[in-house]
Amino acid sequence: PRDARHIRVSKYLARHLRHDPQRIGLVLDAGGWARTDELLAAAAAHGFPLTRAELEATVADNDKQRYAFSADGMRIRANQGHTVAVELGLPESAPPPALFHGTTPRFLAAIRDEGLRPMARHAVHLSPDRETATRVGARRGRAVVLRVAAGLMHERGHTFQRSANGVWLTGSVPPRYLTFP
Ligand code: HQG
């Protein structure tokens, strides 16, 4: 259930597992993992007490499966979306022929010029279908969905990784692989 508390906890995790762990004195390892007990202690010490049960519920019920526990439950990380340096260690994977990127009109001129760049994040995020890309673009205004010739990129040596929650990641997308609406 996506109640207000669940959303607050998810946003708190995004802030500290993707962007700003040092704000609460949290240390992520090279793979982006935090110790679960350290996260709970750090959150409590910085005015955001949450129980292990709430944390587990947020990870399990998250609409985009943004977070994952290690197999033993001792560690937790964000599946994608980082701005801090992490090496997620995802295997390279062959993408489907087409992937999609949702953006908004004010970025189009720059994207036509220079293609898709990771901007603040570690990789360009691509969606497996137009519906998902539309939701991503709509976060910033009117959604514009670009088609990415991912199969062709892959044939020509670009590498792709698929995150645990189904987001496709690649370093950049040159303009010639993009189809604009
Ligand atoms: C745009 C959310 C100018 C790009 C979503 C995007 C996703 C350029 C923005 C995930 C550009 C970056 C990532 C260029 C790209 N010139 N603008 N050359 N290249 N852009 O948030 O893909 O809910 O870093 O189109 O669902 O929007 O947080 O990337 O608009 O999966 O889990 O620059 O974040 O997931 O924005 O979103 P972002 P994104 P969560």
PDB file of C-alpha atoms and ligand atoms in Angstrom:
ATOM      1  CA  PRO A   1       0.000   0.000   0.000  1.00  0.00           C
ATOM      2  CA  ARG A   2       1.406   3.347  -1.043  1.00  0.00           C
ATOM      3  CA  ASP A   3       0.362   5.432   1.900  1.00  0.00           C
ATOM      4  CA  ALA A   4       1.956   8.739   2.828  1.00  0.00           C
ATOM      5  CA  ARG A   5       4.376   7.118   5.261  1.00  0.00           C
ATOM      6  CA  HIS A   6       5.503   4.588   2.693  1.00  0.00           C
ATOM      7  CA  ILE A   7       6.246   7.388   0.210  1.00  0.00           C
ATOM      8  CA  ARG A   8       8.156   9.355   2.853  1.00  0.00           C
ATOM      9  CA  VAL A   9      10.277   6.338   3.715  1.00  0.00           C
ATOM     10  CA  SER A  10      10.952   5.650   0.019  1.00  0.00           C
ATOM     11  CA  LYS A  11      12.034   9.246  -0.594  1.00  0.00           C
ATOM     12  CA  TYR A  12      14.218   9.131   2.510  1.00  0.00           C
ATOM     13  CA  LEU A  13      15.904   6.008   1.179  1.00  0.00           C
ATOM     14  CA  ALA A  14      16.386   7.576  -2.272  1.00  0.00           C
ATOM     15  CA  ARG A  15      18.058  10.598  -0.743  1.00  0.00           C
ATOM     16  CA  HIS A  16      20.455   8.590   1.390  1.00  0.00           C
ATOM     17  CA  LEU A  17      21.066   5.475  -0.718  1.00  0.00           C
ATOM     18  CA  ARG A  18      21.375   7.284  -4.065  1.00  0.00           C
ATOM     19  CA  HIS A  19      22.491  10.824  -3.475  1.00  0.00           C
ATOM     20  CA  ASP A  20      23.655  11.943  -0.061  1.00  0.00           C
ATOM     21  CA  PRO A  21      24.583   9.145   2.383  1.00  0.00           C
ATOM     22  CA  GLN A  22      27.057  11.381   4.202  1.00  0.00           C
ATOM     23  CA  ARG A  23      24.199  13.640   5.285  1.00  0.00           C
ATOM     24  CA  ILE A  24      23.416  11.014   7.956  1.00  0.00           C
ATOM     25  CA  GLY A  25      26.950   9.681   8.267  1.00  0.00           C
ATOM     26  CA  LEU A  26      26.154   6.581   6.246  1.00  0.00           C
ATOM     27  CA  VAL A  27      28.900   4.845   4.281  1.00  0.00           C
ATOM     28  CA  LEU A  28      28.066   2.953   1.108  1.00  0.00           C
ATOM     29  CA  ASP A  29      30.486   0.347  -0.166  1.00  0.00           C
ATOM     30  CA  ALA A  30      31.710   0.299  -3.764  1.00  0.00           C
ATOM     31  CA  GLY A  31      28.591  -1.569  -4.853  1.00  0.00           C
ATOM     32  CA  GLY A  32      26.305   1.007  -3.239  1.00  0.00           C
ATOM     33  CA  TRP A  33      25.390  -1.213  -0.279  1.00  0.00           C
ATOM     34  CA  ALA A  34      24.752   0.117   3.229  1.00  0.00           C
ATOM     35  CA  ARG A  35      24.582  -2.096   6.299  1.00  0.00           C
ATOM     36  CA  THR A  36      20.908  -2.349   7.228  1.00  0.00           C
ATOM     37  CA  ASP A  37      21.568  -1.899  10.959  1.00  0.00           C
ATOM     38  CA  GLU A  38      23.742   1.165  10.258  1.00  0.00           C
ATOM     39  CA  LEU A  39      21.019   2.684   8.097  1.00  0.00           C
ATOM     40  CA  LEU A  40      18.402   2.207  10.845  1.00  0.00           C
ATOM     41  CA  ALA A  41      20.741   3.666  13.474  1.00  0.00           C
ATOM     42  CA  ALA A  42      21.766   6.601  11.278  1.00  0.00           C
ATOM     43  CA  ALA A  43      18.164   7.427  10.410  1.00  0.00           C
ATOM     44  CA  ALA A  44      17.152   7.343  14.087  1.00  0.00           C
ATOM     45  CA  ALA A  45      20.136   9.501  15.055  1.00  0.00           C
ATOM     46  CA  HIS A  46      19.139  12.083  12.423  1.00  0.00           C
ATOM     47  CA  GLY A  47      15.492  12.482  13.335  1.00  0.00           C
ATOM     48  CA  PHE A  48      13.896   9.848  11.112  1.00  0.00           C
ATOM     49  CA  PRO A  49      13.295   6.773  13.271  1.00  0.00           C
ATOM     50  CA  LEU A  50      11.983   3.818  11.319  1.00  0.00           C
ATOM     51  CA  THR A  51      11.600   0.202  12.251  1.00  0.00           C
ATOM     52  CA  ARG A  52      13.085  -2.741  10.434  1.00  0.00           C
ATOM     53  CA  ALA A  53       9.529  -3.877   9.635  1.00  0.00           C
ATOM     54  CA  GLU A  54       8.766  -0.538   7.960  1.00  0.00           C
ATOM     55  CA  LEU A  55      11.989  -0.741   6.011  1.00  0.00           C
ATOM     56  CA  GLU A  56      11.177  -4.271   4.861  1.00  0.00           C
ATOM     57  CA  ALA A  57       7.653  -3.256   3.863  1.00  0.00           C
ATOM     58  CA  THR A  58       8.957  -0.286   1.881  1.00  0.00           C
ATOM     59  CA  VAL A  59      11.422  -2.456  -0.013  1.00  0.00           C
ATOM     60  CA  ALA A  60       8.862  -5.198  -0.667  1.00  0.00           C
ATOM     61  CA  ASP A  61       5.920  -2.994  -1.689  1.00  0.00           C
ATOM     62  CA  ASN A  62       7.799  -0.274  -3.549  1.00  0.00           C
ATOM     63  CA  ASP A  63       5.994   0.499  -6.814  1.00  0.00           C
ATOM     64  CA  LYS A  64       9.223   0.509  -8.817  1.00  0.00           C
ATOM     65  CA  GLN A  65      11.223  -1.954  -6.725  1.00  0.00           C
ATOM     66  CA  ARG A  66      13.720   0.846  -6.144  1.00  0.00           C
ATOM     67  CA  TYR A  67      15.600  -0.946  -3.314  1.00  0.00           C
ATOM     68  CA  ALA A  68      16.926  -4.414  -2.633  1.00  0.00           C
ATOM     69  CA  PHE A  69      18.301  -6.288   0.364  1.00  0.00           C
ATOM     70  CA  SER A  70      21.307  -8.536   0.021  1.00  0.00           C
ATOM     71  CA  ALA A  71      20.434 -12.228   0.220  1.00  0.00           C
ATOM     72  CA  ASP A  72      21.240 -12.325   3.955  1.00  0.00           C
ATOM     73  CA  GLY A  73      19.309  -9.116   4.690  1.00  0.00           C
ATOM     74  CA  MET A  74      22.368  -7.520   6.257  1.00  0.00           C
ATOM     75  CA  ARG A  75      22.731  -4.895   3.537  1.00  0.00           C
ATOM     76  CA  ILE A  76      20.468  -2.698   1.413  1.00  0.00           C
ATOM     77  CA  ARG A  77      20.993  -0.636  -1.726  1.00  0.00           C
ATOM     78  CA  ALA A  78      19.140   1.329  -4.390  1.00  0.00           C
ATOM     79  CA  ASN A  79      18.741  -0.660  -7.600  1.00  0.00           C
ATOM     80  CA  GLN A  80      19.514   2.355  -9.821  1.00  0.00           C
ATOM     81  CA  GLY A  81      19.344   6.133  -9.965  1.00  0.00           C
ATOM     82  CA  HIS A  82      22.532   6.985  -8.077  1.00  0.00           C
ATOM     83  CA  THR A  83      24.380  10.260  -8.319  1.00  0.00           C
ATOM     84  CA  VAL A  84      27.117   9.111  -5.922  1.00  0.00           C
ATOM     85  CA  ALA A  85      29.837   6.913  -7.414  1.00  0.00           C
ATOM     86  CA  VAL A  86      28.819   3.263  -7.351  1.00  0.00           C
ATOM     87  CA  GLU A  87      29.665   0.203  -9.368  1.00  0.00           C
ATOM     88  CA  LEU A  88      26.469  -1.819  -9.313  1.00  0.00           C
ATOM     89  CA  GLY A  89      28.245  -4.836 -10.792  1.00  0.00           C
ATOM     90  CA  LEU A  90      25.351  -5.649 -13.084  1.00  0.00           C
ATOM     91  CA  PRO A  91      26.153  -8.020 -15.928  1.00  0.00           C
ATOM     92  CA  GLU A  92      26.195  -6.615 -19.424  1.00  0.00           C
ATOM     93  CA  SER A  93      23.069  -7.656 -21.198  1.00  0.00           C
ATOM     94  CA  ALA A  94      21.808  -7.575 -24.790  1.00  0.00           C
ATOM     95  CA  PRO A  95      18.920  -5.099 -24.992  1.00  0.00           C
ATOM     96  CA  PRO A  96      15.759  -5.582 -27.029  1.00  0.00           C
ATOM     97  CA  PRO A  97      15.761  -3.870 -30.469  1.00  0.00           C
ATOM     98  CA  ALA A  98      14.019  -0.779 -29.116  1.00  0.00           C
ATOM     99  CA  LEU A  99      14.081   0.949 -25.767  1.00  0.00           C
ATOM    100  CA  PHE A 100      12.427   4.249 -24.843  1.00  0.00           C
ATOM    101  CA  HIS A 101      13.370   7.446 -23.045  1.00  0.00           C
ATOM    102  CA  GLY A 102      10.845   9.823 -21.540  1.00  0.00           C
ATOM    103  CA  THR A 103      11.802  13.461 -21.439  1.00  0.00           C
ATOM    104  CA  THR A 104      10.147  16.859 -21.760  1.00  0.00           C
ATOM    105  CA  PRO A 105      10.075  19.504 -24.549  1.00  0.00           C
ATOM    106  CA  ARG A 106      12.586  21.917 -23.080  1.00  0.00           C
ATOM    107  CA  PHE A 107      15.396  19.336 -23.325  1.00  0.00           C
ATOM    108  CA  LEU A 108      14.749  18.340 -26.940  1.00  0.00           C
ATOM    109  CA  ALA A 109      17.002  20.863 -28.680  1.00  0.00           C
ATOM    110  CA  ALA A 110      20.003  19.812 -26.589  1.00  0.00           C
ATOM    111  CA  ILE A 111      19.189  16.109 -26.996  1.00  0.00           C
ATOM    112  CA  ARG A 112      18.976  16.468 -30.811  1.00  0.00           C
ATOM    113  CA  ASP A 113      22.387  18.075 -30.694  1.00  0.00           C
ATOM    114  CA  GLU A 114      24.323  15.916 -28.281  1.00  0.00           C
ATOM    115  CA  GLY A 115      22.134  12.835 -27.746  1.00  0.00           C
ATOM    116  CA  LEU A 116      21.198  11.505 -24.313  1.00  0.00           C
ATOM    117  CA  ARG A 117      23.746  12.085 -21.580  1.00  0.00           C
ATOM    118  CA  PRO A 118      23.622  10.805 -17.985  1.00  0.00           C
ATOM    119  CA  MET A 119      23.445  14.348 -16.604  1.00  0.00           C
ATOM    120  CA  ALA A 120      23.804  14.060 -12.797  1.00  0.00           C
ATOM    121  CA  ARG A 121      23.348  10.283 -12.729  1.00  0.00           C
ATOM    122  CA  HIS A 122      25.739   7.481 -13.547  1.00  0.00           C
ATOM    123  CA  ALA A 123      24.034   6.258 -16.671  1.00  0.00           C
ATOM    124  CA  VAL A 124      21.302   7.155 -19.099  1.00  0.00           C
ATOM    125  CA  HIS A 125      18.075   5.495 -17.922  1.00  0.00           C
ATOM    126  CA  LEU A 126      15.957   3.803 -20.585  1.00  0.00           C
ATOM    127  CA  SER A 127      12.532   2.196 -20.261  1.00  0.00           C
ATOM    128  CA  PRO A 128      11.390  -1.100 -21.791  1.00  0.00           C
ATOM    129  CA  ASP A 129       8.091   0.323 -23.055  1.00  0.00           C
ATOM    130  CA  ARG A 130       6.437   3.600 -24.026  1.00  0.00           C
ATOM    131  CA  GLU A 131       4.061   3.606 -21.040  1.00  0.00           C
ATOM    132  CA  THR A 132       6.926   3.562 -18.553  1.00  0.00           C
ATOM    133  CA  ALA A 133       8.847   6.192 -20.520  1.00  0.00           C
ATOM    134  CA  THR A 134       5.747   8.403 -20.550  1.00  0.00           C
ATOM    135  CA  ARG A 135       5.598   8.258 -16.748  1.00  0.00           C
ATOM    136  CA  VAL A 136       9.307   9.112 -16.494  1.00  0.00           C
ATOM    137  CA  GLY A 137       8.919  12.118 -18.818  1.00  0.00           C
ATOM    138  CA  ALA A 138       5.772  13.324 -17.088  1.00  0.00           C
ATOM    139  CA  ARG A 139       7.767  13.922 -13.870  1.00  0.00           C
ATOM    140  CA  ARG A 140       9.077  17.085 -15.544  1.00  0.00           C
ATOM    141  CA  GLY A 141       6.068  18.358 -17.482  1.00  0.00           C
ATOM    142  CA  ARG A 142       4.611  17.184 -20.759  1.00  0.00           C
ATOM    143  CA  ALA A 143       6.129  13.817 -21.599  1.00  0.00           C
ATOM    144  CA  VAL A 144       7.919  13.313 -24.909  1.00  0.00           C
ATOM    145  CA  VAL A 145       8.960   9.732 -25.664  1.00  0.00           C
ATOM    146  CA  LEU A 146      12.047   9.067 -27.774  1.00  0.00           C
ATOM    147  CA  ARG A 147      12.726   5.696 -29.358  1.00  0.00           C
ATOM    148  CA  VAL A 148      16.253   4.379 -28.895  1.00  0.00           C
ATOM    149  CA  ALA A 149      17.653   1.912 -31.442  1.00  0.00           C
ATOM    150  CA  ALA A 150      19.190  -0.126 -28.649  1.00  0.00           C
ATOM    151  CA  GLY A 151      19.710  -3.288 -30.695  1.00  0.00           C
ATOM    152  CA  LEU A 152      21.708  -1.376 -33.279  1.00  0.00           C
ATOM    153  CA  MET A 153      23.727   0.404 -30.590  1.00  0.00           C
ATOM    154  CA  HIS A 154      24.545  -2.946 -29.031  1.00  0.00           C
ATOM    155  CA  GLU A 155      25.640  -4.405 -32.401  1.00  0.00           C
ATOM    156  CA  ARG A 156      27.960  -1.459 -32.738  1.00  0.00           C
ATOM    157  CA  GLY A 157      29.630  -1.950 -29.390  1.00  0.00           C
ATOM    158  CA  HIS A 158      27.620   0.073 -26.871  1.00  0.00           C
ATOM    159  CA  THR A 159      27.116  -1.822 -23.618  1.00  0.00           C
ATOM    160  CA  PHE A 160      23.867  -2.088 -21.687  1.00  0.00           C
ATOM    161  CA  GLN A 161      22.974  -3.266 -18.222  1.00  0.00           C
ATOM    162  CA  ARG A 162      19.547  -4.078 -16.844  1.00  0.00           C
ATOM    163  CA  SER A 163      18.967  -3.061 -13.235  1.00  0.00           C
ATOM    164  CA  ALA A 164      17.207  -5.373 -10.799  1.00  0.00           C
ATOM    165  CA  ASN A 165      14.011  -3.364 -11.310  1.00  0.00           C
ATOM    166  CA  GLY A 166      13.940  -3.508 -15.104  1.00  0.00           C
ATOM    167  CA  VAL A 167      15.511  -0.150 -15.950  1.00  0.00           C
ATOM    168  CA  TRP A 168      18.063  -0.302 -18.803  1.00  0.00           C
ATOM    169  CA  LEU A 169      21.292   1.616 -18.276  1.00  0.00           C
ATOM    170  CA  THR A 170      23.837   2.740 -20.868  1.00  0.00           C
ATOM    171  CA  GLY A 171      26.571   5.347 -20.881  1.00  0.00           C
ATOM    172  CA  SER A 172      25.162   7.675 -23.522  1.00  0.00           C
ATOM    173  CA  VAL A 173      23.002   7.598 -26.650  1.00  0.00           C
ATOM    174  CA  PRO A 174      24.327   9.440 -29.724  1.00  0.00           C
ATOM    175  CA  PRO A 175      21.640  11.357 -31.651  1.00  0.00           C
ATOM    176  CA  ARG A 176      21.717   9.030 -34.661  1.00  0.00           C
ATOM    177  CA  TYR A 177      20.135   6.249 -32.586  1.00  0.00           C
ATOM    178  CA  LEU A 178      17.205   8.407 -31.488  1.00  0.00           C
ATOM    179  CA  THR A 179      13.817   8.746 -33.158  1.00  0.00           C
ATOM    180  CA  PHE A 180      11.904  11.858 -32.179  1.00  0.00           C
ATOM    181  CA  PRO A 181       8.084  11.963 -32.337  1.00  0.00           C
TER     182      PRO A 181
HETATM  183  C1  HQG B   1      17.531  14.901 -19.827  1.00  0.00           C
HETATM  184  C2  HQG B   1      13.313   7.989 -12.019  1.00  0.00           C
HETATM  185  C3  HQG B   1      19.683  18.054 -21.943  1.00  0.00           C
HETATM  186  C4  HQG B   1      16.780  13.623 -19.694  1.00  0.00           C
HETATM  187  C5  HQG B   1      12.787   7.669 -13.402  1.00  0.00           C
HETATM  188  C6  HQG B   1      16.082  13.806 -18.346  1.00  0.00           C
HETATM  189  C7  HQG B   1      13.958   7.013 -14.079  1.00  0.00           C
HETATM  190  C8  HQG B   1      19.223  15.912 -21.338  1.00  0.00           C
HETATM  191  C9  HQG B   1      17.079  14.663 -17.580  1.00  0.00           C
HETATM  192  C10 HQG B   1      15.150   7.580 -13.376  1.00  0.00           C
HETATM  193  C11 HQG B   1      20.255  15.432 -22.159  1.00  0.00           C
HETATM  194  C12 HQG B   1      17.854  13.873 -16.554  1.00  0.00           C
HETATM  195  C13 HQG B   1      15.936   8.487 -14.258  1.00  0.00           C
HETATM  196  C14 HQG B   1      21.000  16.383 -22.901  1.00  0.00           C
HETATM  197  C15 HQG B   1      19.332  13.751 -21.207  1.00  0.00           C
HETATM  198  N1  HQG B   1      20.686  17.680 -22.764  1.00  0.00           N
HETATM  199  N2  HQG B   1      18.936  17.212 -21.223  1.00  0.00           N
HETATM  200  N3  HQG B   1      21.995  16.015 -23.727  1.00  0.00           N
HETATM  201  N4  HQG B   1      20.295  14.097 -22.056  1.00  0.00           N
HETATM  202  N5  HQG B   1      18.673  14.844 -20.762  1.00  0.00           N
HETATM  203  O1  HQG B   1      16.160  12.327 -13.528  1.00  0.00           O
HETATM  204  O2  HQG B   1      15.763   9.503 -17.163  1.00  0.00           O
HETATM  205  O3  HQG B   1      11.405   7.386  -9.530  1.00  0.00           O
HETATM  206  O4  HQG B   1      18.593  12.163 -14.219  1.00  0.00           O
HETATM  207  O5  HQG B   1      15.837  13.460 -20.749  1.00  0.00           O
HETATM  208  O6  HQG B   1      11.643   6.876 -13.362  1.00  0.00           O
HETATM  209  O7  HQG B   1      14.447  11.445 -16.142  1.00  0.00           O
HETATM  210  O8  HQG B   1      13.728   8.179  -9.097  1.00  0.00           O
HETATM  211  O9  HQG B   1      16.881  11.029 -15.588  1.00  0.00           O
HETATM  212  O10 HQG B   1      14.865  14.487 -18.463  1.00  0.00           O
HETATM  213  O11 HQG B   1      13.971   5.636 -13.994  1.00  0.00           O
HETATM  214  O12 HQG B   1      13.204   5.731  -9.096  1.00  0.00           O
HETATM  215  O13 HQG B   1      18.004  15.183 -18.531  1.00  0.00           O
HETATM  216  O14 HQG B   1      14.651   8.301 -12.256  1.00  0.00           O
HETATM  217  O15 HQG B   1      13.213   6.904 -11.187  1.00  0.00           O
HETATM  218  O16 HQG B   1      16.960  13.528 -15.515  1.00  0.00           O
HETATM  219  O17 HQG B   1      15.086   9.519 -14.756  1.00  0.00           O
HETATM  220  P1  HQG B   1      17.186  12.278 -14.599  1.00  0.00           P
HETATM  221  P2  HQG B   1      15.482  10.401 -16.012  1.00  0.00           P
HETATM  222  P3  HQG B   1      12.867   7.065  -9.631  1.00  0.00           P
END
